[in-house]
Every structure is written in structure tokens, then in C-alpha cells.
Amino acid sequence: MCGIVGYVGNNNAQKVIVSGLHRLEYRGYDSAGLSLWNPDTGELDTVKTSGKIGELESCLEHELPPGTTRPIGIGHTRWATHGAPNQVNAHPHLSQTGDFSIVHNGIIENYSALKSRLLANGFSFTSDTDSEVLAHLIEQCYDGDLTRAVTAALEQIEGTYGICVISKLHPDKIIAARQGSPIAVGICHNETVIASDISAIVQHTDRVVFLNDGDILTATADDTEILSHKNVPIAREATLIDWDIGQIEKGGFDHFMLKEIHEQPSAIANATRGRLLLKEGTAKLDGMKMTSREISRVDRILIVACGTSLYAAMIGKYLFEDYADIPTEVQQAAEFRYRNPIIEPNTCVLAISQSGETADTLAAVREAMRKGAEVLSICNVVGSTIARETGRGVYLHAGPEIGVASTKAISCQITILTMMALIFGRTHRLSMQKGREIVDYLSQLPKLAQKVLDQETAIQAVADKYASYENAFFIGRGYMYPAALEGALKLKEISYIHAEGYHAAELKHGPIALLNGDVPLIGLALNIPGRNKTCSNLQEARARNTPVIAIATEGHRDIEKHCDDIIQIPECPEFLAPICVIIAEQLLSYYIAKLRGCEIDQPRNLAKSVTVE
Ligand code: M6R
């Protein structure tokens, strides 16, 4: 969940690392730091601070005046797990003598035992982190060979890590290693950039090598060598990353979240490009790597995911059951991994993850594979661990999503799920005619998404009216139920308003006790099955003085009598309605959060990618 950048080469390491840390700030942002080797003194200069990269830059101005070009260094932006987010706990951590400096993502589970042993051997600690033990262990294991020292230290560690290490005794190399926490290596000319996330690398090169668990990398400016945990040299293929740098800039928008909301029509167009087959009434997703025969044998689908991806999965359940007649179960990934789940021979497991790095989803994938299941994935980040380990998967092609809130990822996830349901449906009982209708609607989806975005000013006006409330409920039925859950998640994570999503029918089973004039209710009452019953629920809420906002199909004026405010959605079929509603909810949440002065792209306590349990 933290971000790592390492650099060795002919350029100014400080500049490269700080700019890389800015790119990674969305992964963790409570403290930051860097270590650079100073060729004038032969020492490691280390600067750390609580707060964001901007604060680190101010410290650097005072503590490392310009004049010396430092050719090698490592940096870190932190999301605290062990120890408060303050200056001493920020990374990098130095060994006792200051000869070695490390940055670490992940959790060292046996750190207490290691710490006691190191203390008994005369080492002293300055931080409360688990990571500091690693710096001391490397020093303890050092016999003149840095790679060997890191390998020996890592052998003593239980837990997860992505690390970079430098030493003033070897000022030409960075050692990096991975176990459960991603590390990518940018292949450049006369320099090597290492990072926990490709967004810190793409401005230097489009050729990236991803470390696998157990790999140990030794990198100099012009060479990289990867050893397996058994000390055997390994050749890893470079992946070509086709991001352009504009995709990771704000492009004139105030926030990445707003930019990414507005990118949805083009992101959906990219997700469907070349994949819809109108004549055959189906889709093709080559990444699934399944023959029609294999697909036709699937008699159960089990989807695992977390957070917003879990809500996309819930919509996937409706799609697979309605269009492919395949019983589908959705499990929160952590629940799946610890439950000894039942996987029958014809069960297809599907993992959904924007980042492709979520720890629980990855562990669920590994558990499913261990049990012999066919595992498919839907990921956005190319080369991510889940995409690589499943081997069979579909990329969203939504482009990088930098805002912590998932926006274009969920609409593309649902788009891909619709295409998958279509493929499964056409190999089961779905007619060509029905298939063509779905393909036709899918090809119009970018336009539909744009029509929702065209409501921005009207949605902003609703946001103005409701931004000061401290609680909110979202309700919906059928396809609108997961959309209600997602609406509540989006609002709470970026505006800090306490928001809950409920099935509309559940309101009377308890939550209605909380309704009063201070708790606005957002009712998803589109012109699709279930609408009339949801309208009755809106009435029940209004009878308790609850302010009601209806998200409703445009042109259906009778909704006015059930609500105080309306957000209009274009007419669309039931299976596409969640995408339209979710886009409206994103705009509503964004403008409410903006009015409340929240840190929209980096909400408190959150990180883009949850790589620890
Ligand atoms: O990368 P993933 O899709 O696996 O991430 C799952 C969740 O952490 C993520 O969707 C999270 O809930 C977002 N902050 C929601 O906006």
C-alpha cells in the first residue's frame, strides 16, 4: 500500500525519486522519505518527514542544498501499518552503522521475535516499525557481498515484502526483492528505475520487468540480474506498457477523480473495442483463453473481489444468471480464502481487481488455483500480479486510475462482465437475436455514459443542497441494489459522510428507524423492474420527513411526487442501468466532497491498492 522508488544512473537520483514518489502518492501518503548516496562524503544522506511528498520536498530544500548530484537512491511514501505516521517511522530505515538503507512495503510478521534477538545482539532501534529489523538484519548478515546479505536477511523473514536496499559500501547498486508486494524494474539506457508501481516508471521507459515472489534483483546503471530464492539466475521477459504520460496527469481537471469520471465514455469504448461481434450476437475476449467447449461445460461461476470490485461482482451475478443461466456466487475475497470454499470440477472462479494487487483477492486466486479451479481475472493494471498469476484474464484497457476512488474501473468492470455473460450465454441458451440486442446496446454505452455526464451541472446543484448532511442512505432493488452499495461507498470514502447502502426492501427491517429530517435518502428508482416498489419506499421515507433524492429515468415525471430532488438518467435497459447510475453517484459524491473541502484524490486512511491484509 506504500510506494517505493529506486534509481541508479547518470541523472540526479533525487529528482527522479521525488517525481516518482509524486506518481505513487496515491498508494500511501502519511509520511515519506529518501536516502541518497553522496559522492562528496561517501555517506548516505537520509531525509524523512511526516505528511505528503510536498512536505518532503520542503525538507529536502533545507537539508540537501543543491550542488551535489547524487547518482543512486531509494525513496518511499508510506501508509502506516506498524507505528504512527511520523518522521521516525517514515522510511527509509538505516542499519545501526548507517551503512545500509532500506525501504519496505508489506508486513514482517515475525518482527517481534527478530527485534528481541537483534536487541540482545546489541542493535538498537529508533522506530516502532517492523521494517527497521530488516536494515539491521542485512547489516548483521553482511560479509562483503550485498546481494548475499539481503538474501540471508530475507531468509529469516516471515511475511510479505517488496524492498529496495542501498549501501554506501556499494554505491553502484540497488538490491530489490519481492514476496507478496509488487516490484517492477524499468529497463532504460544507462540507468535503472525500480518502483512498486509502473506509474513511477512509465516516464522513463515503456519496457518493464515484473519481479515474481522470491526474486532478488541486483541492479546497476547498465545491468540487472535476477536470482531466484534458490540463488539461480532467472531471465524474466520485459512487458511493453502502452500508457502515455498524459494519462497520469490531471489534464486540466481539479482532481484525478473528476478526470477519471469524465474519461468513462472513452474508457468504455476502449474496453469494448474490437471485442463486440454484432453479426454473431456475441463478444470475444481472447484473454479468457477458453474454447467454446470449455465455456459450455461451466455450470457454476464464483466471483471473488473486494470493495468496489465486489459490487461490480454482484452486478456480474445478475448478468451471468439472467443472460447465461449459470448459477453465480459472489464472495468477498478474504472470506473465500479463509473459508475452505467448495469448488466443483465445472466451477469457474473469476477474480475482479482494478489494481490486480489486492492482497485478499490475490490470496483467493491462489487458494482457488490450489484447489484445481479454472481461474479467470478481470484487471486493469497490465502486468499486475493477479493478471500474471491467473494467466487467463481480461484487461479493462481503462488506462491508469490514479484517484483512490474507483470510477472508470467499475464501469469498465461491469462492461467486461456484460461481455463475459454474453459469451457464456451464447454458448449456453442465449439466442442470437437476444445476443445481437445486447451487443447493440453495449456499442451505444459510451454515448449513454456521456449523457449522464451531461447532467453534471444539475447534479452539482443537488450536491450544493445536500453537502452539509452528516448521514445518507442509498436504496435500490435488483441491479440497483449493488449500485446503492457502491453509491454509499463512494460518498463515505471521499466526503466522510456516514453513508449506508441497503436493498430497498430491507429498509423496513431495521434501517428505517434511523430515518428523519437529517438523513437524506437516495432512491434508485429507474424505469426498470422494481421501480414501483422502490417508489413506495421513497414515500415511506418522506412520511418521516426524510429528504429524498431520486435517481430516475428522464421523462418519467411522475417520480416528482415521490421525491424532493431528481437526478435524471437516460432511458436504458436494466443491465446497463447500474453503469449510468454509478456515474451519477460518482459526480454527486465528488461535488459533495469538494464542497466539504475533502482531499478527494487521497482520502484519509485509504490507499489505492490494498496489498496487506
Ligand atoms: O484494486 P481492487 O479493485 O482490487 O481494489 C479493491 C478495493 O480496494 C477498491 O475497489 C476500493 O474499495 C476503492 N477505494 C473504492 O473506490
XYZ file of C-alpha atoms and ligand atoms in Angstrom:
629
model
C 0.000 0.000 0.000
C 3.061 2.190 0.264
C 5.135 3.334 -2.697
C 8.777 2.578 -3.432
C 11.119 4.182 -5.962
C 14.789 3.349 -6.513
C 17.167 4.901 -9.011
C 20.715 4.257 -10.166
C 22.188 6.017 -13.195
C 23.779 9.147 -14.578
C 20.978 11.516 -13.680
C 20.041 13.224 -10.454
C 18.569 10.422 -8.338
C 16.817 12.904 -6.044
C 14.813 14.391 -8.911
C 13.836 11.022 -10.347
C 12.820 9.641 -6.959
C 10.785 12.675 -5.861
C 8.947 12.774 -9.177
C 8.311 9.011 -8.910
C 7.041 9.386 -5.341
C 4.578 12.024 -6.540
C 3.240 9.463 -9.009
C 2.935 6.885 -6.225
C 1.424 9.180 -3.641
C -1.988 7.659 -4.357
C -0.724 4.403 -2.842
C 0.013 5.848 0.587
C 0.596 9.343 1.792
C 1.071 9.685 5.528
C 4.856 10.106 5.548
C 7.737 9.949 3.110
C 11.498 9.893 2.831
C 14.558 9.102 0.779
C 18.183 8.029 1.100
C 20.779 9.147 -1.440
C 24.433 8.314 -1.672
C 26.559 11.456 -1.546
C 29.708 11.089 -3.710
C 31.369 14.035 -1.909
C 31.196 12.476 1.546
C 30.736 8.809 0.667
C 27.800 8.735 3.121
C 24.061 8.089 2.734
C 22.039 11.303 3.120
C 18.600 10.436 4.502
C 15.678 12.840 4.785
C 12.269 11.846 6.171
C 9.116 13.615 7.186
C 5.525 13.007 8.184
C 2.952 14.151 5.641
C 2.959 14.167 1.888
C 5.645 14.412 -0.779
C 5.213 18.202 -0.894
C 6.439 18.305 2.700
C 9.352 16.048 1.865
C 10.331 18.455 -0.914
C 10.381 21.391 1.521
C 12.627 19.389 3.887
C 14.930 18.464 1.024
C 15.371 22.144 0.133
C 16.704 22.811 3.636
C 18.553 19.606 4.314
C 20.096 18.756 0.939
C 21.080 22.013 -0.730
C 21.656 21.625 -4.494
C 25.190 21.324 -5.807
C 25.883 17.635 -5.460
C 24.390 15.215 -7.973
C 23.626 12.017 -6.185
C 23.524 9.113 -8.679
C 21.796 6.468 -6.577
C 19.000 6.431 -4.042
C 15.763 4.946 -2.748
C 12.536 6.643 -1.648
C 9.249 5.732 -0.035
C 5.761 7.082 0.558
C 4.106 5.342 3.477
C 0.706 4.001 4.533
C 1.308 3.133 8.170
C 0.838 -0.434 9.412
C 3.218 -0.649 12.409
C 3.866 2.609 14.218
C 2.334 6.062 13.917
C 2.735 8.042 10.704
C 5.534 10.300 11.970
C 9.061 11.233 10.967
C 10.903 8.442 12.826
C 8.655 5.737 11.486
C 8.898 7.017 7.906
C 11.141 5.036 5.552
C 13.988 4.629 4.630
C 15.340 2.862 7.718
C 19.057 2.745 8.362
C 21.109 -0.025 9.888
C 22.946 0.518 13.157
C 26.121 1.884 11.492
C 24.182 3.801 8.839
C 25.916 1.765 6.123
C 22.672 0.231 4.791
C 19.348 1.838 3.978
C 16.111 0.055 3.162
C 12.564 0.842 2.072
C 9.895 -1.793 2.599
C 6.292 -2.429 1.587
C 4.407 -5.234 3.300
C 4.360 -6.670 6.802
C 7.117 -8.584 8.617
C 5.015 -10.907 10.744
C 7.829 -12.258 12.941
C 9.340 -8.844 13.567
C 8.889 -9.000 17.361
C 10.981 -12.158 17.651
C 13.598 -10.767 15.265
C 13.681 -7.470 17.144
C 14.230 -9.170 20.522
C 17.085 -11.186 19.061
C 18.691 -8.120 17.463
C 18.328 -6.160 20.704
C 20.040 -8.997 22.549
C 22.853 -8.800 19.980
C 23.427 -5.119 20.701
C 21.365 -3.498 17.938
C 19.221 -0.523 18.909
C 16.006 0.674 17.300
C 14.811 4.182 16.608
C 11.369 3.450 15.153
C 8.259 1.434 16.039
C 8.136 -0.180 12.610
C 8.500 -3.808 11.637
C 10.676 -2.710 8.694
C 13.649 -1.495 10.740
C 14.565 -5.080 11.651
C 15.399 -5.693 8.015
C 18.057 -2.942 7.915
C 19.748 -4.419 10.992
C 19.470 -7.986 9.735
C 21.177 -7.030 6.458
C 23.991 -5.422 8.400
C 24.294 -8.497 10.589
C 24.449 -10.789 7.539
C 26.904 -8.635 5.561
C 30.170 -10.328 4.624
C 31.264 -8.095 1.741
C 28.530 -9.129 -0.723
C 25.383 -7.001 -0.619
C 23.129 -9.353 -2.594
C 24.119 -12.242 -0.359
C 23.460 -10.191 2.777
C 19.960 -9.231 1.587
C 19.207 -12.843 0.625
C 20.357 -14.111 4.021
C 18.321 -11.453 5.853
C 15.190 -12.228 3.850
C 15.517 -15.923 4.652
C 14.806 -15.041 8.286
C 11.669 -13.076 7.489
C 8.094 -14.320 7.615
C 5.508 -12.114 5.962
C 5.321 -10.014 2.848
C 7.729 -7.593 1.304
C 8.694 -5.503 -1.641
C 12.025 -3.885 -0.807
C 14.864 -1.780 -2.140
C 18.241 -1.629 -0.404
C 21.309 0.538 -0.944
C 24.622 0.668 0.878
C 27.362 3.272 0.990
C 29.765 0.323 0.684
C 28.333 -0.477 -2.777
C 27.320 2.882 -4.204
C 26.701 1.491 -7.670
C 23.910 -0.973 -6.948
C 20.389 -1.359 -5.655
C 19.121 -4.685 -4.407
C 15.367 -5.242 -4.688
C 13.237 -8.224 -3.746
C 9.636 -9.274 -3.736
C 7.435 -11.571 -1.694
C 3.771 -10.652 -1.995
C 4.294 -6.942 -2.635
C 4.945 -5.778 -6.207
C 8.265 -4.567 -7.572
C 8.756 -3.535 -11.199
C 12.019 -2.668 -12.955
C 12.189 -0.149 -15.789
C 14.689 -1.152 -18.461
C 16.350 2.077 -19.609
C 19.643 3.122 -21.200
C 22.433 3.771 -18.674
C 20.034 3.925 -15.764
C 17.644 1.643 -13.885
C 14.422 2.749 -12.247
C 12.754 0.417 -9.776
C 9.296 1.026 -8.334
C 6.412 -0.678 -6.636
C 4.093 0.567 -9.382
C 4.650 1.229 -13.070
C 3.246 4.764 -12.864
C 6.621 5.841 -11.426
C 8.426 4.187 -14.325
C 6.462 4.992 -17.498
C 8.004 8.444 -17.875
C 11.432 6.749 -18.231
C 10.676 3.689 -20.339
C 7.874 1.525 -21.668
C 9.789 -1.727 -21.049
C 9.184 -3.161 -17.610
C 10.194 -6.389 -15.904
C 7.981 -7.552 -13.017
C 9.635 -9.479 -10.201
C 7.951 -12.687 -9.073
C 7.703 -13.784 -5.459
C 11.102 -14.979 -4.279
C 13.076 -12.981 -6.893
C 16.095 -10.955 -5.796
C 17.303 -8.270 -8.166
C 20.745 -6.695 -8.288
C 20.614 -3.551 -10.405
C 23.364 -1.209 -11.567
C 23.015 1.645 -14.073
C 23.586 -0.635 -17.028
C 22.772 -4.132 -15.843
C 20.166 -6.103 -13.957
C 20.453 -9.623 -12.657
C 17.609 -11.593 -11.084
C 18.215 -14.566 -8.833
C 15.574 -16.972 -7.593
C 15.342 -17.651 -3.874
C 17.454 -20.736 -4.600
C 20.167 -18.426 -5.946
C 19.632 -19.495 -9.552
C 19.839 -16.728 -12.221
C 16.470 -16.223 -13.933
C 15.591 -14.498 -17.200
C 12.318 -12.557 -16.940
C 10.674 -11.178 -20.077
C 10.070 -7.434 -20.278
C 6.437 -6.336 -20.715
C 5.637 -3.436 -23.023
C 3.493 -0.846 -21.242
C 1.392 1.228 -23.606
C 0.444 4.068 -21.221
C 1.179 7.552 -22.332
C 2.299 10.101 -19.808
C -0.809 12.295 -20.316
C -2.865 9.504 -18.769
C -1.147 10.003 -15.437
C -1.525 13.809 -15.438
C -4.632 15.706 -14.320
C -5.084 17.223 -17.775
C -6.699 20.471 -16.587
C -9.119 18.849 -14.125
C -9.017 19.821 -10.437
C -8.713 16.196 -9.388
C -7.810 12.849 -10.909
C -11.193 11.586 -9.754
C -13.061 14.150 -11.863
C -10.813 13.472 -14.846
C -11.401 9.739 -14.497
C -15.171 10.209 -14.148
C -15.108 12.137 -17.415
C -12.948 9.526 -19.117
C -15.676 6.907 -18.799
C -17.148 7.182 -22.303
C -13.712 6.675 -23.867
C -12.675 4.065 -21.283
C -15.820 2.025 -22.037
C -15.187 2.428 -25.769
C -11.653 1.073 -25.226
C -12.968 -1.810 -23.133
C -15.329 -2.881 -25.922
C -13.127 -2.007 -28.927
C -12.716 -4.983 -31.263
C -14.488 -7.242 -28.781
C -18.136 -6.989 -29.935
C -19.389 -9.294 -32.704
C -22.714 -7.903 -33.893
C -23.355 -10.475 -36.600
C -22.860 -13.441 -34.264
C -24.580 -11.662 -31.371
C -21.676 -12.278 -29.026
C -18.302 -10.921 -27.904
C -14.730 -12.151 -27.965
C -12.368 -11.806 -25.066
C -9.204 -13.530 -26.225
C -7.612 -13.230 -22.791
C -10.113 -15.775 -21.419
C -8.237 -18.412 -23.433
C -11.230 -20.776 -23.222
C -12.660 -22.796 -26.075
C -16.427 -22.840 -26.636
C -16.413 -26.416 -25.389
C -14.714 -25.393 -22.136
C -17.106 -22.478 -21.698
C -20.151 -24.645 -22.333
C -19.063 -27.032 -19.566
C -19.063 -24.312 -16.901
C -22.066 -24.853 -14.650
C -21.201 -22.527 -11.765
C -19.341 -19.226 -11.501
C -17.779 -17.997 -8.298
C -16.597 -14.390 -8.245
C -14.112 -13.075 -5.677
C -13.290 -9.411 -5.149
C -13.084 -6.580 -2.581
C -14.542 -3.087 -2.250
C -15.964 -1.530 -5.371
C -14.842 -4.543 -7.400
C -17.059 -6.648 -5.119
C -20.057 -4.516 -6.095
C -19.152 -4.980 -9.774
C -19.076 -8.720 -8.996
C -22.599 -8.539 -7.512
C -23.818 -6.975 -10.749
C -21.935 -9.763 -12.555
C -24.046 -12.302 -10.663
C -27.253 -10.779 -12.068
C -25.714 -10.729 -15.567
C -24.493 -14.349 -15.519
C -27.746 -15.646 -14.098
C -30.018 -13.559 -16.361
C -28.135 -13.981 -19.642
C -26.128 -17.196 -19.285
C -28.372 -19.163 -16.901
C -25.294 -20.049 -14.844
C -25.695 -20.055 -11.051
C -23.241 -17.479 -9.767
C -21.973 -16.834 -6.295
C -20.095 -13.766 -5.123
C -17.684 -13.959 -2.218
C -15.691 -11.261 -0.516
C -12.144 -12.404 -1.261
C -10.959 -12.544 2.380
C -13.996 -14.631 3.267
C -13.270 -17.006 0.402
C -9.603 -17.510 1.282
C -10.272 -18.433 4.907
C -13.437 -20.499 4.446
C -12.294 -23.699 2.749
C -14.666 -22.997 -0.148
C -16.338 -25.709 -2.210
C -15.122 -25.736 -5.805
C -16.650 -28.356 -8.068
C -14.990 -29.555 -11.295
C -17.071 -27.305 -13.577
C -16.849 -24.214 -11.404
C -15.154 -21.232 -12.992
C -13.607 -18.811 -10.483
C -13.406 -15.193 -11.555
C -11.259 -12.641 -9.692
C -12.001 -8.946 -10.198
C -9.426 -6.344 -9.213
C -8.628 -2.965 -10.731
C -5.087 -2.953 -9.374
C -4.527 -6.679 -9.715
C -2.609 -6.462 -6.431
C -5.262 -6.598 -3.693
C -3.837 -8.978 -1.077
C -7.078 -10.807 -0.256
C -8.115 -11.207 -3.895
C -4.662 -12.489 -4.799
C -4.749 -14.977 -1.916
C -8.233 -16.107 -3.017
C -6.898 -16.663 -6.540
C -4.036 -18.762 -5.199
C -6.385 -20.792 -2.993
C -8.748 -21.425 -5.917
C -5.843 -22.496 -8.143
C -4.547 -24.774 -5.388
C -7.961 -26.436 -5.405
C -7.652 -27.025 -9.146
C -10.167 -24.433 -10.332
C -10.112 -22.635 -13.667
C -9.388 -19.058 -12.584
C -10.054 -16.063 -14.797
C -9.333 -12.469 -13.875
C -10.585 -9.036 -14.789
C -7.866 -6.475 -14.028
C -6.947 -3.022 -15.193
C -3.246 -2.823 -14.428
C -1.256 -4.586 -17.120
C 1.325 -6.989 -15.715
C -0.231 -6.908 -12.244
C 0.226 -9.978 -10.074
C -3.353 -11.287 -10.370
C -3.301 -10.857 -14.145
C 0.024 -12.682 -14.394
C -0.742 -15.470 -11.971
C -4.145 -16.318 -13.414
C -2.685 -16.228 -16.917
C -6.248 -16.209 -18.243
C -7.772 -12.836 -17.921
C -9.239 -9.807 -19.486
C -7.816 -6.326 -19.170
C -10.168 -3.366 -18.851
C -7.978 -1.100 -21.023
C -9.399 1.785 -18.977
C -5.990 3.441 -18.650
C -4.375 4.211 -15.298
C -6.752 5.082 -12.466
C -4.931 7.374 -10.049
C -7.740 8.737 -7.821
C -8.180 6.435 -4.825
C -11.900 6.149 -5.560
C -12.683 3.605 -8.234
C -14.621 5.332 -11.029
C -13.834 4.331 -14.585
C -12.667 0.949 -13.285
C -16.119 -0.103 -12.055
C -17.930 0.988 -15.203
C -15.412 -0.950 -17.309
C -15.568 -3.960 -14.983
C -19.357 -4.110 -15.478
C -18.872 -3.659 -19.221
C -16.452 -6.613 -19.339
C -18.775 -8.690 -17.133
C -21.615 -7.990 -19.565
C -19.468 -9.196 -22.445
C -18.467 -12.298 -20.475
C -22.110 -13.033 -19.646
C -22.847 -12.679 -23.338
C -20.098 -15.145 -24.272
C -21.211 -17.640 -21.619
C -24.843 -17.044 -22.590
C -24.251 -17.682 -26.286
C -22.529 -20.995 -25.517
C -25.471 -21.906 -23.269
C -29.074 -20.833 -24.023
C -28.968 -17.201 -25.149
C -30.405 -16.729 -28.643
C -28.549 -14.945 -31.423
C -31.343 -12.370 -31.567
C -31.043 -11.524 -27.869
C -27.250 -11.554 -28.193
C -27.396 -9.007 -31.016
C -29.631 -6.744 -28.942
C -27.101 -6.799 -26.108
C -24.202 -6.108 -28.474
C -26.142 -3.226 -29.962
C -26.794 -1.702 -26.543
C -23.171 -2.202 -25.500
C -21.976 -0.328 -28.552
C -24.161 2.606 -27.504
C -22.886 2.583 -23.936
C -20.201 5.287 -24.373
C -22.933 7.671 -25.607
C -25.172 6.765 -22.685
C -22.329 7.418 -20.255
C -21.739 10.796 -21.890
C -25.425 11.663 -21.465
C -25.102 11.083 -17.718
C -22.012 13.285 -17.640
C -24.019 15.973 -19.436
C -26.133 16.176 -16.249
C -23.080 17.422 -14.318
C -24.394 20.915 -13.603
C -27.749 19.591 -12.395
C -26.006 17.024 -10.182
C -23.723 19.736 -8.801
C -26.832 21.716 -7.806
C -28.151 18.701 -5.874
C -24.724 18.335 -4.231
C -24.869 22.003 -3.110
C -28.150 21.319 -1.369
C -27.083 18.160 0.487
C -23.364 18.672 1.222
C -23.886 19.648 4.855
C -25.737 16.489 5.956
C -23.704 14.021 8.034
C -25.617 10.831 7.135
C -27.173 9.398 3.992
C -28.897 6.198 2.841
C -28.896 4.721 -0.654
C -31.575 2.170 -1.607
C -32.212 0.051 -4.687
C -33.551 -3.310 -5.885
C -32.245 -5.902 -8.363
C -29.434 -4.411 -10.453
C -29.868 -1.226 -8.444
C -29.024 -2.942 -5.148
C -25.247 -3.222 -5.790
C -25.457 0.277 -7.306
C -26.870 1.507 -3.964
C -23.997 -0.148 -2.082
C -21.485 1.440 -4.436
C -23.152 4.878 -4.124
C -22.809 4.725 -0.343
C -19.182 3.555 -0.515
C -18.244 6.332 -2.910
C -19.887 9.012 -0.782
C -18.374 7.839 2.514
C -14.842 7.292 1.239
C -14.341 10.720 -0.290
C -16.698 13.031 1.665
C -16.540 11.270 5.096
C -20.333 11.427 5.294
C -21.648 8.339 7.029
C -23.486 6.600 4.194
C -25.128 3.175 4.031
C -26.495 1.252 1.082
C -29.474 -1.071 1.531
C -31.715 -3.251 -0.530
C -34.866 -1.126 -0.705
C -36.897 -3.972 0.787
C -34.594 -4.086 3.819
C -35.448 -0.552 4.864
C -38.470 -1.675 6.859
C -36.453 -4.429 8.554
C -34.500 -2.002 10.698
C -32.760 0.908 8.995
C -35.984 2.934 8.730
C -35.649 3.520 12.489
C -32.831 5.944 11.675
C -34.718 7.966 9.075
C -35.617 11.533 9.965
C -35.150 15.008 8.519
C -31.372 14.765 8.981
C -30.802 11.644 6.881
C -31.310 12.143 3.158
C -32.289 9.044 1.215
C -31.041 8.499 -2.328
C -33.512 6.181 -4.059
C -32.506 4.408 -7.273
C -35.884 4.437 -8.983
C -35.201 3.983 -12.677
C -37.824 2.799 -15.075
C -36.801 -0.846 -14.726
C -38.334 -3.766 -12.798
C -38.838 -2.978 -9.126
C -39.419 0.727 -9.654
C -42.940 0.896 -8.220
C -41.936 -0.848 -5.047
C -38.917 1.439 -4.633
C -41.241 4.445 -5.143
C -43.383 3.162 -2.256
C -40.224 3.049 -0.127
C -39.491 6.648 -1.084
C -42.983 7.597 0.078
C -42.460 5.821 3.370
C -39.279 7.807 3.877
C -40.931 11.097 3.030
C -43.669 10.351 5.532
C -40.861 10.544 8.119
C -39.664 13.953 6.861
C -36.664 12.382 5.172
C -35.346 14.435 2.262
C -35.441 12.198 -0.820
C -33.298 12.369 -3.936
C -34.470 10.093 -6.727
C -32.115 8.889 -9.409
C -34.685 8.259 -12.106
C -35.178 7.749 -15.828
C -35.560 11.035 -17.683
C -39.019 11.875 -18.899
C -40.840 9.931 -16.196
C -42.288 12.947 -14.447
C -44.471 11.035 -12.028
C -41.353 10.464 -9.907
C -41.646 14.124 -8.835
C -44.375 13.271 -6.360
C -42.109 10.814 -4.564
C -39.046 12.996 -4.008
C -37.574 16.419 -3.296
C -34.881 16.346 -5.966
C -34.255 14.332 -9.116
C -31.111 13.258 -10.903
C -32.041 12.191 -14.421
C -30.587 9.194 -16.218
C -31.180 8.454 -19.901
C -33.550 5.637 -20.818
C -31.521 2.405 -20.867
C -32.023 -1.343 -20.459
C -31.894 -2.817 -16.979
C -28.465 -4.427 -17.459
C -26.813 -1.125 -18.359
C -28.630 0.930 -15.734
C -26.016 0.306 -12.993
C -23.272 1.954 -15.051
C -25.415 5.051 -15.676
C -26.468 5.296 -12.036
C -22.946 4.755 -10.742
C -21.611 7.599 -12.901
C -24.289 9.922 -11.464
C -23.395 8.780 -7.934
C -19.722 9.478 -8.618
C -20.488 13.056 -9.669
C -22.754 13.570 -6.662
C -20.078 12.273 -4.265
C -17.341 14.272 -5.961
C -19.160 17.609 -5.715
C -20.280 16.967 -2.146
C -16.692 16.103 -1.151
C -15.404 19.195 -2.946
C -17.829 21.448 -1.097
C -16.750 19.869 2.188
C -13.113 20.632 1.361
C -12.026 16.986 1.391
C -8.803 15.571 -0.046
C -10.633 13.905 -2.905
C -7.829 12.001 -4.628
C -6.221 10.883 -1.390
C -8.910 10.390 1.248
C -7.732 9.946 4.802
C -6.609 6.451 5.865
C -7.110 4.998 2.385
C -4.689 3.810 -0.262
C -5.332 2.908 -3.863
C -4.125 -0.616 -3.641
C -4.625 -2.735 -0.520
C -1.611 -5.024 -0.643
C -1.698 -6.017 3.029
C -4.446 -7.911 4.848
O -7.764 -2.918 -6.968
P -9.030 -3.572 -6.487
O -10.139 -3.431 -7.449
O -8.816 -4.998 -6.080
O -9.412 -2.773 -5.191
C -10.471 -3.165 -4.375
C -10.853 -2.074 -3.415
O -9.790 -1.791 -2.552
C -11.264 -0.789 -4.121
O -12.282 -1.014 -5.033
C -11.730 0.260 -3.072
O -12.896 -0.167 -2.469
C -11.901 1.630 -3.724
N -11.326 2.644 -2.878
C -13.312 2.024 -3.932
O -13.447 3.263 -4.534
